[in-house]
Structures are given as C-alpha cells and as structure tokens.
Tab-separated table of N, CA and C in Angstrom:
chain	number	residue	atom	x	y	z
A	721	MET	N	1.043	-1.232	-0.130
A	721	MET	CA	-0.236	0.293	-0.096
A	721	MET	C	1.127	1.574	0.023
A	722	SER	N	0.555	2.356	-0.953
A	722	SER	CA	1.107	3.396	-1.021
A	722	SER	C	1.007	4.250	0.359
A	723	LEU	N	1.727	5.090	0.725
A	723	LEU	CA	1.354	6.066	1.428
A	723	LEU	C	1.856	7.509	1.637
A	724	THR	N	1.520	8.279	1.489
A	724	THR	CA	2.034	9.851	1.566
A	724	THR	C	1.627	10.121	2.576
A	725	LEU	N	2.486	10.776	3.716
A	725	LEU	CA	2.562	11.434	5.001
A	725	LEU	C	3.188	12.094	4.869
A	726	GLY	N	2.453	13.340	5.561
A	726	GLY	CA	3.586	14.357	6.178
A	726	GLY	C	2.718	15.387	6.928
A	727	VAL	N	3.443	16.366	7.284
A	727	VAL	CA	3.153	16.929	8.802
A	727	VAL	C	3.061	18.831	7.532
A	728	GLY	N	1.590	19.228	8.288
A	728	GLY	CA	1.722	20.356	8.084
A	728	GLY	C	2.093	21.166	9.282
A	729	ILE	N	2.663	22.886	9.143
A	729	ILE	CA	2.234	23.695	10.005
A	729	ILE	C	2.457	25.261	9.333
A	730	LYS	N	1.041	26.388	10.783
A	730	LYS	CA	1.157	27.250	10.647
A	730	LYS	C	2.047	28.287	10.900
A	731	SER	N	2.255	28.854	9.955
A	731	SER	CA	3.068	30.489	9.983
A	731	SER	C	3.171	30.411	11.301
A	732	ALA	N	1.687	30.834	12.001
A	732	ALA	CA	2.196	31.776	13.101
A	732	ALA	C	2.747	30.862	14.133
A	733	ASP	N	3.111	29.069	14.092
A	733	ASP	CA	3.921	28.535	15.119
A	733	ASP	C	5.112	28.518	13.905
A	734	ILE	N	5.046	29.044	14.008
A	734	ILE	CA	6.781	29.066	13.660
A	734	ILE	C	7.352	30.751	13.505
A	735	SER	N	8.633	29.889	14.613
A	735	SER	CA	9.603	30.975	15.183
A	735	SER	C	10.698	31.074	14.040
A	736	ASN	N	11.795	30.001	13.769
A	736	ASN	CA	12.929	29.710	13.198
A	736	ASN	C	12.351	28.399	12.239
A	737	ILE	N	11.727	28.717	10.669
A	737	ILE	CA	11.691	28.122	10.176
A	737	ILE	C	13.024	26.304	9.635
A	738	GLU	N	14.347	27.797	9.320
A	738	GLU	CA	15.261	26.550	9.229
A	738	GLU	C	15.810	26.028	10.456
A	739	ASP	N	15.592	26.210	11.382
A	739	ASP	CA	15.508	25.414	12.629
A	739	ASP	C	14.805	24.398	12.625
A	740	LEU	N	13.112	24.623	12.669
A	740	LEU	CA	12.044	23.301	12.581
A	740	LEU	C	12.618	22.255	11.261
A	741	LYS	N	13.001	22.837	9.725
A	741	LYS	CA	12.981	22.055	8.802
A	741	LYS	C	15.134	20.935	9.449
A	742	TYR	N	15.692	21.530	10.143
A	742	TYR	CA	16.813	20.738	10.446
A	742	TYR	C	16.514	20.215	11.544
A	743	HIS	N	16.054	19.956	12.663
A	743	HIS	CA	15.073	19.498	13.678
A	743	HIS	C	14.236	18.059	13.193
A	744	LEU	N	13.451	18.592	11.896
A	744	LEU	CA	12.451	17.951	11.512
A	744	LEU	C	12.976	16.171	10.672
A	745	THR	N	13.925	16.705	9.934
A	745	THR	CA	14.605	16.369	9.420
A	745	THR	C	15.913	15.067	9.833
A	746	ASN	N	16.769	15.857	11.015
A	746	ASN	CA	17.339	14.496	11.491
A	746	ASN	C	16.558	13.907	12.766
A	747	THR	N	15.332	14.157	13.208
A	747	THR	CA	14.198	13.471	13.893
A	747	THR	C	13.642	12.476	13.711
A	748	VAL	N	13.153	12.235	11.889
A	748	VAL	CA	13.413	11.406	10.660
A	748	VAL	C	14.542	10.555	10.005
A	749	ALA	N	15.283	10.872	10.366
A	749	ALA	CA	16.164	10.321	9.945
A	749	ALA	C	16.999	9.008	10.979
A	750	GLU	N	16.662	9.611	12.024
A	750	GLU	CA	16.137	8.406	13.153
A	750	GLU	C	15.987	7.239	13.415
A	751	PHE	N	15.077	7.162	11.934
A	751	PHE	CA	14.218	5.772	11.493
A	751	PHE	C	14.262	5.774	10.088
A	752	GLY	N	15.483	6.258	9.587
A	752	GLY	CA	15.508	5.810	8.261
A	752	GLY	C	14.603	6.292	6.989
A	753	TYR	N	14.087	7.150	7.385
A	753	TYR	CA	13.285	8.174	6.691
A	753	TYR	C	14.153	9.895	6.160
A	754	GLY	N	13.789	9.576	5.098
A	754	GLY	CA	13.769	11.355	4.445
A	754	GLY	C	13.129	12.192	4.593
A	755	VAL	N	12.801	13.753	4.676
A	755	VAL	CA	11.766	14.720	4.371
A	755	VAL	C	12.187	15.684	3.170
A	756	THR	N	11.618	16.270	2.500
A	756	THR	CA	12.064	16.934	1.705
A	756	THR	C	10.307	18.125	2.055
A	757	PHE	N	10.950	19.066	1.573
A	757	PHE	CA	9.701	20.176	2.341
A	757	PHE	C	9.064	20.756	0.668
A	758	GLY	N	7.657	21.270	0.803
A	758	GLY	CA	6.759	21.853	-0.506
A	758	GLY	C	6.533	20.904	-1.059
A	759	VAL	N	4.664	21.137	-1.444
A	759	VAL	CA	3.659	20.227	-1.381
A	759	VAL	C	4.438	20.212	-3.165
A	760	SER	N	5.251	20.598	-3.818
A	760	SER	CA	5.540	19.816	-4.749
A	760	SER	C	6.434	18.692	-5.101
A	761	THR	N	7.261	18.163	-3.910
A	761	THR	CA	8.090	16.915	-3.265
A	761	THR	C	6.819	15.944	-3.206
A	762	ALA	N	6.094	16.287	-2.842
A	762	ALA	CA	4.882	14.786	-2.711
A	762	ALA	C	4.821	14.181	-4.197
A	763	VAL	N	4.210	12.746	-4.085
A	763	VAL	CA	3.861	11.989	-5.350
A	763	VAL	C	2.679	12.790	-6.018
A	764	GLU	N	2.477	12.976	-7.011
A	764	GLU	CA	1.929	13.608	-8.347
A	764	GLU	C	0.222	13.323	-8.191
A	765	HIS	N	0.076	12.254	-8.064
A	765	HIS	CA	-1.511	12.283	-7.308
A	765	HIS	C	-2.348	12.585	-5.712
A	766	VAL	N	-1.500	13.225	-5.186
A	766	VAL	CA	-1.604	13.742	-4.122
A	766	VAL	C	-1.758	15.390	-4.274
A	767	ARG	N	-0.727	15.323	-4.942
A	767	ARG	CA	-0.687	17.416	-4.554
A	767	ARG	C	-1.820	17.927	-5.008
A	768	PRO	N	-2.810	17.295	-5.714
A	768	PRO	CA	-4.043	18.809	-5.891
A	768	PRO	C	-4.479	18.943	-4.618
A	769	GLY	N	-4.762	18.071	-3.113
A	769	GLY	CA	-5.674	17.590	-2.853
A	769	GLY	C	-4.992	18.776	-1.590
A	770	LEU	N	-3.370	18.351	-1.271
A	770	LEU	CA	-2.408	18.764	-0.517
A	770	LEU	C	-2.796	20.237	-0.749
A	771	GLN	N	-2.545	20.769	-1.574
A	771	GLN	CA	-2.263	22.290	-2.080
A	771	GLN	C	-3.457	22.722	-1.686
A	772	GLY	N	-4.796	22.326	-1.610
A	772	GLY	CA	-5.617	22.881	-0.850
A	772	GLY	C	-6.277	22.785	-0.107
A	773	LEU	N	-5.307	21.774	0.900
A	773	LEU	CA	-5.363	21.809	2.427
A	773	LEU	C	-4.336	22.949	3.185
A	774	VAL	N	-3.168	22.979	1.844
A	774	VAL	CA	-1.992	23.728	2.550
A	774	VAL	C	-3.143	25.606	2.264
A	775	ASP	N	-3.715	25.707	1.094
A	775	ASP	CA	-4.241	27.195	0.231
A	775	ASP	C	-5.248	27.461	1.998
A	776	ALA	N	-6.333	26.405	1.989
A	776	ALA	CA	-7.189	26.790	3.016
A	776	ALA	C	-6.864	26.825	4.403
A	777	TRP	N	-6.001	26.310	4.919
A	777	TRP	CA	-5.290	25.904	5.931
A	777	TRP	C	-4.504	27.561	6.217
A	778	SER	N	-3.850	27.961	5.103
A	778	SER	CA	-2.358	28.959	5.305
A	778	SER	C	-1.316	28.316	6.039
A	779	LEU	N	-1.408	27.201	5.446
A	779	LEU	CA	-0.250	26.249	6.228
A	779	LEU	C	1.091	27.243	5.818
A	780	ALA	N	2.428	27.042	6.476
A	780	ALA	CA	3.297	27.845	5.719
A	780	ALA	C	4.641	26.456	5.970
A	781	LEU	N	4.646	26.066	6.122
A	781	LEU	CA	5.170	24.485	5.736
A	781	LEU	C	4.622	23.518	5.516
A	782	VAL	N	4.958	22.936	4.967
A	782	VAL	CA	4.471	21.433	4.385
A	782	VAL	C	5.866	20.365	3.945
A	783	ALA	N	5.805	19.373	5.223
A	783	ALA	CA	7.495	18.484	5.142
A	783	ALA	C	6.744	16.956	4.206
A	784	VAL	N	7.334	16.716	4.036
A	784	VAL	CA	6.525	15.183	3.011
A	784	VAL	C	7.727	14.017	3.511
A	785	ILE	N	7.649	12.762	4.032
A	785	ILE	CA	8.493	11.680	5.009
A	785	ILE	C	8.235	10.948	3.569
A	786	HIS	N	9.489	10.024	3.372
A	786	HIS	CA	9.310	9.082	2.547
A	786	HIS	C	10.585	8.693	2.355
A	787	ALA	N	10.624	7.575	1.967
A	787	ALA	CA	11.991	6.518	1.480
A	787	ALA	C	13.231	7.388	1.193
A	788	PRO	N	14.278	7.005	2.324
A	788	PRO	CA	15.645	7.024	2.377
A	788	PRO	C	16.680	7.994	0.910
A	789	ASN	N	16.040	7.042	0.307
A	789	ASN	CA	16.389	7.753	-1.049
A	789	ASN	C	16.113	8.072	-1.752
A	790	ASN	N	14.831	9.668	-1.570
A	790	ASN	CA	13.955	9.639	-2.637
A	790	ASN	C	14.031	9.568	-3.516
A	791	GLU	N	13.782	8.259	-3.729
A	791	GLU	CA	13.423	7.833	-5.233
A	791	GLU	C	11.792	7.649	-5.294
A	792	LEU	N	10.614	7.606	-4.199
A	792	LEU	CA	9.762	7.453	-3.974
A	792	LEU	C	9.170	8.563	-2.641
A	793	ALA	N	8.453	9.117	-3.200
A	793	ALA	CA	7.955	10.442	-2.085
A	793	ALA	C	6.711	9.825	-1.181
A	794	GLU	N	6.682	8.595	-0.926
A	794	GLU	CA	5.816	7.918	0.087
A	794	GLU	C	6.604	7.375	1.359
A	795	ALA	N	5.839	6.731	2.316
A	795	ALA	CA	6.123	6.307	3.344
A	795	ALA	C	5.942	4.806	3.633
A	796	SER	N	6.209	3.521	2.361
A	796	SER	CA	5.568	2.503	2.564
A	796	SER	C	5.972	1.832	3.349
A	797	GLU	N	6.592	1.985	4.213
A	797	GLU	CA	7.088	1.283	5.565
A	797	GLU	C	6.157	1.164	6.282
A	798	ILE	N	5.725	2.556	6.826
A	798	ILE	CA	5.532	2.628	7.680
A	798	ILE	C	3.731	2.178	7.921
A	799	SER	N	3.730	2.704	6.322
A	799	SER	CA	2.498	1.572	5.908
A	799	SER	C	2.804	0.105	6.375
A	800	ILE	N	3.222	-0.129	6.229
A	800	ILE	CA	3.451	-1.538	6.610
A	800	ILE	C	3.189	-2.324	7.925
A	801	ASN	N	3.863	-1.282	8.314
A	801	ASN	CA	4.801	-1.609	9.988
A	801	ASN	C	3.161	-0.977	10.389
A	802	LEU	N	2.366	-0.227	10.346
A	802	LEU	CA	1.295	-0.026	11.025
A	802	LEU	C	-0.206	-0.604	10.552
A	803	ILE	N	0.018	-1.049	9.155
A	803	ILE	CA	-1.463	-1.312	8.601
A	803	ILE	C	-1.235	-2.708	8.331
A	804	GLU	N	-0.254	-2.702	7.770
A	804	GLU	CA	-0.891	-4.403	7.125
A	804	GLU	C	0.343	-5.172	8.027
A	805	GLY	N	0.225	-5.451	9.762
A	805	GLY	CA	0.987	-6.677	10.000
A	805	GLY	C	2.567	-6.255	9.902
A	806	GLY	N	3.248	-5.369	9.939
A	806	GLY	CA	4.471	-5.317	10.078
A	806	GLY	C	4.834	-4.319	11.071
A	807	ASP	N	5.493	-4.420	11.577
A	807	ASP	CA	6.524	-4.083	12.837
A	807	ASP	C	5.591	-2.408	12.931
A	808	ARG	N	4.191	-3.325	14.214
A	808	ARG	CA	3.386	-2.501	14.728
A	808	ARG	C	4.872	-0.698	15.400
A	809	GLU	N	5.192	-1.451	16.564
A	809	GLU	CA	5.804	-0.684	17.828
A	809	GLU	C	6.524	0.093	16.970
A	810	LYS	N	7.839	-0.551	15.607
A	810	LYS	CA	8.349	1.202	15.275
A	810	LYS	C	8.019	1.610	14.365
A	811	ALA	N	6.808	1.615	13.812
A	811	ALA	CA	6.060	2.462	13.114
A	811	ALA	C	5.400	3.631	14.182
A	812	LEU	N	4.776	2.803	15.638
A	812	LEU	CA	4.250	3.895	16.719
A	812	LEU	C	5.194	5.084	17.318
A	813	SER	N	6.392	3.845	17.753
A	813	SER	CA	7.994	5.045	18.107
A	813	SER	C	8.069	5.929	17.284
A	814	PHE	N	7.701	5.944	15.454
A	814	PHE	CA	7.982	6.835	15.180
A	814	PHE	C	7.205	7.790	15.417
A	815	PHE	N	6.020	7.546	15.044
A	815	PHE	CA	5.254	8.935	15.766
A	815	PHE	C	5.287	9.413	16.583
A	816	SER	N	5.399	8.878	17.472
A	816	SER	CA	5.904	9.458	18.826
A	816	SER	C	6.955	10.110	19.149
A	817	SER	N	7.992	10.042	18.119
A	817	SER	CA	9.520	10.526	18.304
A	817	SER	C	9.188	11.615	17.590
A	818	VAL	N	8.216	11.918	16.419
A	818	VAL	CA	8.350	13.100	15.657
A	818	VAL	C	7.565	14.341	16.401
A	819	CYS	N	6.010	13.746	17.019
A	819	CYS	CA	4.981	14.361	17.757
A	819	CYS	C	6.313	15.145	18.536
A	820	LEU	N	6.609	14.011	19.762
A	820	LEU	CA	7.565	14.499	20.741
A	820	LEU	C	8.416	16.061	20.413
A	821	SER	N	9.234	15.464	19.317
A	821	SER	CA	9.766	16.254	18.817
A	821	SER	C	9.334	17.488	18.414
A	822	LEU	N	8.330	17.844	17.530
A	822	LEU	CA	7.769	18.833	16.934
A	822	LEU	C	7.473	20.017	18.014
A	823	SER	N	6.505	18.872	19.341
A	823	SER	CA	5.846	19.977	20.666
A	823	SER	C	7.080	20.608	21.060
A	824	LYS	N	8.397	20.241	20.978
A	824	LYS	CA	9.521	21.042	21.781
A	824	LYS	C	9.537	22.302	21.546
A	825	LYS	N	9.095	22.583	20.070
A	825	LYS	CA	9.323	23.105	18.878
A	825	LYS	C	8.593	24.480	18.107
A	826	ILE	N	7.258	23.734	19.073
A	826	ILE	CA	6.190	24.546	18.131
A	826	ILE	C	4.742	24.247	18.766
A	827	LYS	N	4.278	25.003	18.787
A	827	LYS	CA	2.491	24.818	19.696
A	827	LYS	C	1.752	23.841	18.652
A	828	SER	N	1.477	23.636	17.745
A	828	SER	CA	0.504	22.802	17.176
A	828	SER	C	0.955	22.755	15.117
A	829	PHE	N	0.921	21.536	15.007
A	829	PHE	CA	0.806	21.035	14.089
A	829	PHE	C	-0.659	19.905	13.215
A	830	SER	N	-0.225	20.177	11.971
A	830	SER	CA	-0.642	18.584	11.689
A	830	SER	C	-0.423	17.390	10.722
A	831	VAL	N	-0.628	16.533	11.003
A	831	VAL	CA	-0.235	15.199	10.316
A	831	VAL	C	-1.342	14.768	9.191
A	832	PHE	N	-0.661	14.430	8.005
A	832	PHE	CA	-1.743	13.916	7.400
A	832	PHE	C	-1.614	12.737	6.510
A	833	PHE	N	-2.290	11.975	5.456
A	833	PHE	CA	-1.745	10.476	5.391
A	833	PHE	C	-3.229	10.695	4.231
A	834	ALA	N	-2.501	10.241	2.837
A	834	ALA	CA	-3.558	10.385	2.485
A	834	ALA	C	-2.935	8.888	1.303
A	835	VAL	N	-3.483	7.907	0.713
A	835	VAL	CA	-3.390	6.462	0.599
A	835	VAL	C	-3.814	6.499	-1.268
A	836	GLU	N	-4.640	6.714	-1.718
A	836	GLU	CA	-4.603	7.214	-2.968
A	836	GLU	C	-4.579	8.519	-3.467
A	837	ASP	N	-5.239	8.637	-4.811
A	837	ASP	CA	-5.404	10.310	-5.464
A	837	ASP	C	-5.660	11.423	-4.007
A	838	TRP	N	-5.650	12.301	-4.617
A	838	TRP	CA	-6.060	13.527	-3.774
A	838	TRP	C	-6.259	14.401	-3.837
A	839	THR	N	-7.708	14.451	-4.359
A	839	THR	CA	-8.056	15.731	-5.201
A	839	THR	C	-8.307	17.148	-4.617
A	840	GLU	N	-8.737	18.543	-4.872
A	840	GLU	CA	-9.010	19.280	-4.644
A	840	GLU	C	-10.384	19.360	-4.258
A	841	ASP	N	-10.890	18.536	-4.249
A	841	ASP	CA	-12.471	18.746	-3.771
A	841	ASP	C	-13.350	17.905	-3.412
A	842	MET	N	-12.120	16.341	-3.048
A	842	MET	CA	-12.433	15.146	-2.498
A	842	MET	C	-12.584	15.830	-1.088
A	843	ARG	N	-13.883	14.966	-0.444
A	843	ARG	CA	-13.748	15.367	0.838
A	843	ARG	C	-12.841	14.437	1.724
A	844	ILE	N	-12.438	14.935	3.071
A	844	ILE	CA	-10.628	14.216	3.811
A	844	ILE	C	-11.670	14.446	5.399
A	845	ARG	N	-11.213	13.594	5.990
A	845	ARG	CA	-11.668	13.366	7.306
A	845	ARG	C	-10.723	13.858	8.063
A	846	ILE	N	-10.746	15.132	9.117
A	846	ILE	CA	-10.104	15.972	10.157
A	846	ILE	C	-11.084	15.100	11.297
A	847	GLN	N	-9.705	14.965	12.210
A	847	GLN	CA	-9.491	14.982	13.625
A	847	GLN	C	-8.778	16.581	14.587
A	848	SER	N	-9.023	16.405	15.291
A	848	SER	CA	-8.173	16.935	16.546
A	848	SER	C	-7.884	16.812	17.905
A	849	GLY	N	-6.455	17.305	18.445
A	849	GLY	CA	-6.469	16.260	19.627
A	849	GLY	C	-5.386	17.033	20.096
A	850	SER	N	-4.637	15.956	21.447
A	850	SER	CA	-3.761	16.316	21.666
A	850	SER	C	-3.128	14.730	21.479
A	851	ILE	N	-1.767	14.936	21.347
A	851	ILE	CA	-0.528	14.375	21.126
A	851	ILE	C	-0.869	12.615	21.426
A	852	ASP	N	-1.635	12.955	22.893
A	852	ASP	CA	-1.805	10.939	23.237
A	852	ASP	C	-2.933	11.118	22.469
A	853	GLU	N	-3.769	12.061	22.448
A	853	GLU	CA	-5.241	11.249	21.425
A	853	GLU	C	-4.798	11.090	19.619
A	854	PHE	N	-3.256	11.452	19.736
A	854	PHE	CA	-3.206	10.850	18.108
A	854	PHE	C	-2.684	9.497	17.951
A	855	MET	N	-2.063	9.876	19.080
A	855	MET	CA	-1.192	8.379	19.417
A	855	MET	C	-2.653	7.192	19.510
A	856	ARG	N	-3.211	7.787	20.323
A	856	ARG	CA	-4.482	6.543	20.383
A	856	ARG	C	-5.138	5.883	19.134
A	857	CYS	N	-5.104	7.456	17.866
A	857	CYS	CA	-5.877	7.018	16.933
A	857	CYS	C	-5.023	6.311	15.871
A	858	VAL	N	-3.626	6.605	16.659
A	858	VAL	CA	-2.721	5.904	15.408
A	858	VAL	C	-2.158	4.278	15.814
A	859	SER	N	-2.513	3.889	16.898
A	859	SER	CA	-2.263	3.167	17.184
A	859	SER	C	-3.873	1.785	17.604
A	860	ARG	N	-4.848	2.377	17.281
A	860	ARG	CA	-5.949	1.573	17.521
A	860	ARG	C	-5.658	0.277	15.648
A	861	PRO	N	-6.531	-0.938	15.669
A	861	PRO	CA	-6.797	-1.795	14.789
A	861	PRO	C	-6.964	-1.577	13.941
A	862	SER	N	-6.225	-1.028	12.226
A	862	SER	CA	-6.989	-0.299	10.729
A	862	SER	C	-6.893	1.572	11.323
A	863	GLY	N	-5.596	1.829	12.509
A	863	GLY	CA	-4.649	3.039	12.704
A	863	GLY	C	-5.852	4.353	11.999
A	864	TRP	N	-5.084	4.666	11.391
A	864	TRP	CA	-5.489	6.296	11.229
A	864	TRP	C	-6.868	6.491	10.286
A	865	TRP	N	-7.187	5.612	9.338
A	865	TRP	CA	-8.556	5.147	8.419
A	865	TRP	C	-9.935	4.931	9.437
A	866	GLU	N	-9.593	4.925	10.664
A	866	GLU	CA	-10.603	5.120	11.706
A	866	GLU	C	-10.416	6.556	12.145
A	867	GLU	N	-11.838	6.805	12.455
A	867	GLU	CA	-12.773	8.083	12.953
A	867	GLU	C	-13.099	7.981	14.021
A	868	TYR	N	-12.830	8.728	15.019
A	868	TYR	CA	-13.382	9.224	16.736
A	868	TYR	C	-14.424	10.574	16.041
A	869	TYR	N	-15.254	10.112	16.422
A	869	TYR	CA	-16.686	11.258	15.960
A	869	TYR	C	-17.466	12.039	17.881
A	870	SER	N	-16.759	12.373	18.297
A	870	SER	CA	-17.078	13.395	19.613
A	870	SER	C	-18.676	13.399	19.826
A	871	PRO	N	-18.818	13.891	21.066
A	871	PRO	CA	-18.627	13.391	21.991
A	871	PRO	C	-19.336	11.647	21.936
A	872	LYS	N	-19.713	10.842	21.126
A	872	LYS	CA	-19.708	9.761	21.611
A	872	LYS	C	-18.803	8.711	21.827
A	873	SER	N	-17.784	9.128	20.904
A	873	SER	CA	-16.533	8.142	20.967
A	873	SER	C	-16.973	6.593	19.685
A	874	ASN	N	-18.196	6.718	18.681
A	874	ASN	CA	-18.163	5.515	18.233
A	874	ASN	C	-17.364	5.397	16.770
A	875	VAL	N	-16.585	4.765	16.851
A	875	VAL	CA	-15.135	3.904	16.666
A	875	VAL	C	-16.188	4.025	14.409
A	876	ILE	N	-15.796	4.262	13.951
A	876	ILE	CA	-16.504	4.922	11.871
A	876	ILE	C	-15.165	4.472	10.711
A	877	ASN	N	-15.948	3.024	10.983
A	877	ASN	CA	-14.581	2.619	9.536
A	877	ASN	C	-14.841	3.715	8.312
A	878	CYS	N	-14.138	4.094	7.972
A	878	CYS	CA	-14.333	4.845	6.359
A	878	CYS	C	-12.744	4.548	5.573
A	879	ASP	N	-13.494	5.005	4.194
A	879	ASP	CA	-13.181	4.064	3.305
A	879	ASP	C	-11.404	4.596	3.433
A	880	ASP	N	-10.418	4.170	3.080
A	880	ASP	CA	-9.164	4.601	2.971
A	880	ASP	C	-8.656	5.114	2.428
A	881	SER	N	-9.548	5.394	1.458
A	881	SER	CA	-8.827	6.773	-0.069
A	881	SER	C	-9.057	7.610	-0.024
A	882	HIS	N	-9.862	7.916	1.195
A	882	HIS	CA	-9.825	9.211	1.648
A	882	HIS	C	-9.055	9.866	2.684
A	883	PRO	N	-8.095	10.733	2.386
A	883	PRO	CA	-7.033	11.526	3.133
A	883	PRO	C	-8.146	11.543	4.150
A	884	PHE	N	-7.325	11.829	5.794
A	884	PHE	CA	-7.200	11.877	6.916
A	884	PHE	C	-5.998	12.743	7.581
A	885	VAL	N	-6.708	13.713	8.118
A	885	VAL	CA	-5.736	15.086	8.753
A	885	VAL	C	-6.071	15.104	9.897
A	886	PHE	N	-4.664	15.013	11.081
A	886	PHE	CA	-4.452	14.826	12.125
A	886	PHE	C	-4.006	16.355	13.102
A	887	SER	N	-4.983	16.668	13.194
A	887	SER	CA	-4.294	18.221	13.804
A	887	SER	C	-4.192	17.905	15.221
A	888	VAL	N	-2.985	17.915	15.575
A	888	VAL	CA	-2.119	17.993	17.222
A	888	VAL	C	-2.005	19.275	17.697
A	889	ASN	N	-2.550	19.433	18.743
A	889	ASN	CA	-2.634	20.646	19.622
A	889	ASN	C	-2.715	21.159	21.049
C-alpha cells in the first residue's frame, strides 16, 4: 500500500523555519526516512488535494516524509508496519518521536495521510486533539483510517481512499 505521509505547520507557529526543518529532518532520519519540503515534493496524485489543504489552512511549511533514497515520495514502510501487519511498535515509535520532537519547537501541527488520489474537491477526514489522542488514533487496529466522532466516541470505519488529517494542538 502506498502512503503519502507528512506534516503541515501554520506560519504563526514557526519562529525559526530553518531550525524547524533541520530538527524535523534529523528526527525522521533516526528512523531511516527522509523528508522534503513543499507540496511539489509529494507524489503527483496527491498534490492537488495537499495544495488545497495548504491554501485553506494557510500552512507555511509542508514536510513530506519519504523513503530514504528519495526515489519515492511515500512512506510505504510505515504503511506496512502500521496497517499491514509489520513492525507496529516501530511505526508507533516513529510517530511518537516526531510528535514529541515537534512539540518542543512549536505549539501545533497537522499530520496528513493519503493513500490514493487526493483531489481538491475530495472529502477529507479531520480530527483534532492532543498528542496522546493522536497516538491512540494511530495505534488502534486499522489505525489512521478510523475516525472518532465526539462526544459519543463511536468508531466509524472510513473508506481508506479518503485522506485523513489529524491536527495536534
């Protein structure tokens, strides 16, 4: 399964963009991944939707997490580990490290996941919460494509072809 994974940050939350890029790059590299910055670095089939998110949310920085050799701007290993029966603990450790690392530098950020195409007019699923709530979301079976609806907290299975954005604050 292909997985486009990234982080978006609003300009109001960034005091030193170069320091933040350096910090995020090093955190991701500890897990054997690379990171590129900008919508144009994402795979082509998700760029229109990602650009729509950037415009709608006024994101100043978009970081796309990818394979270390940058041949593919996708995070397929995380997909395998988190969703398809691979090393779940490694995937969860990755998300925990990235979130904790970012929280030391900025107040809020959004993590986005896209599997198939992501067009400008496509319905996306959005959830907001703390780092702990994000970690609970990605650690559940079927992980990030399930969504909690408050206040009932009923788990709804969503079509995994719809992008998912979790805003951590």
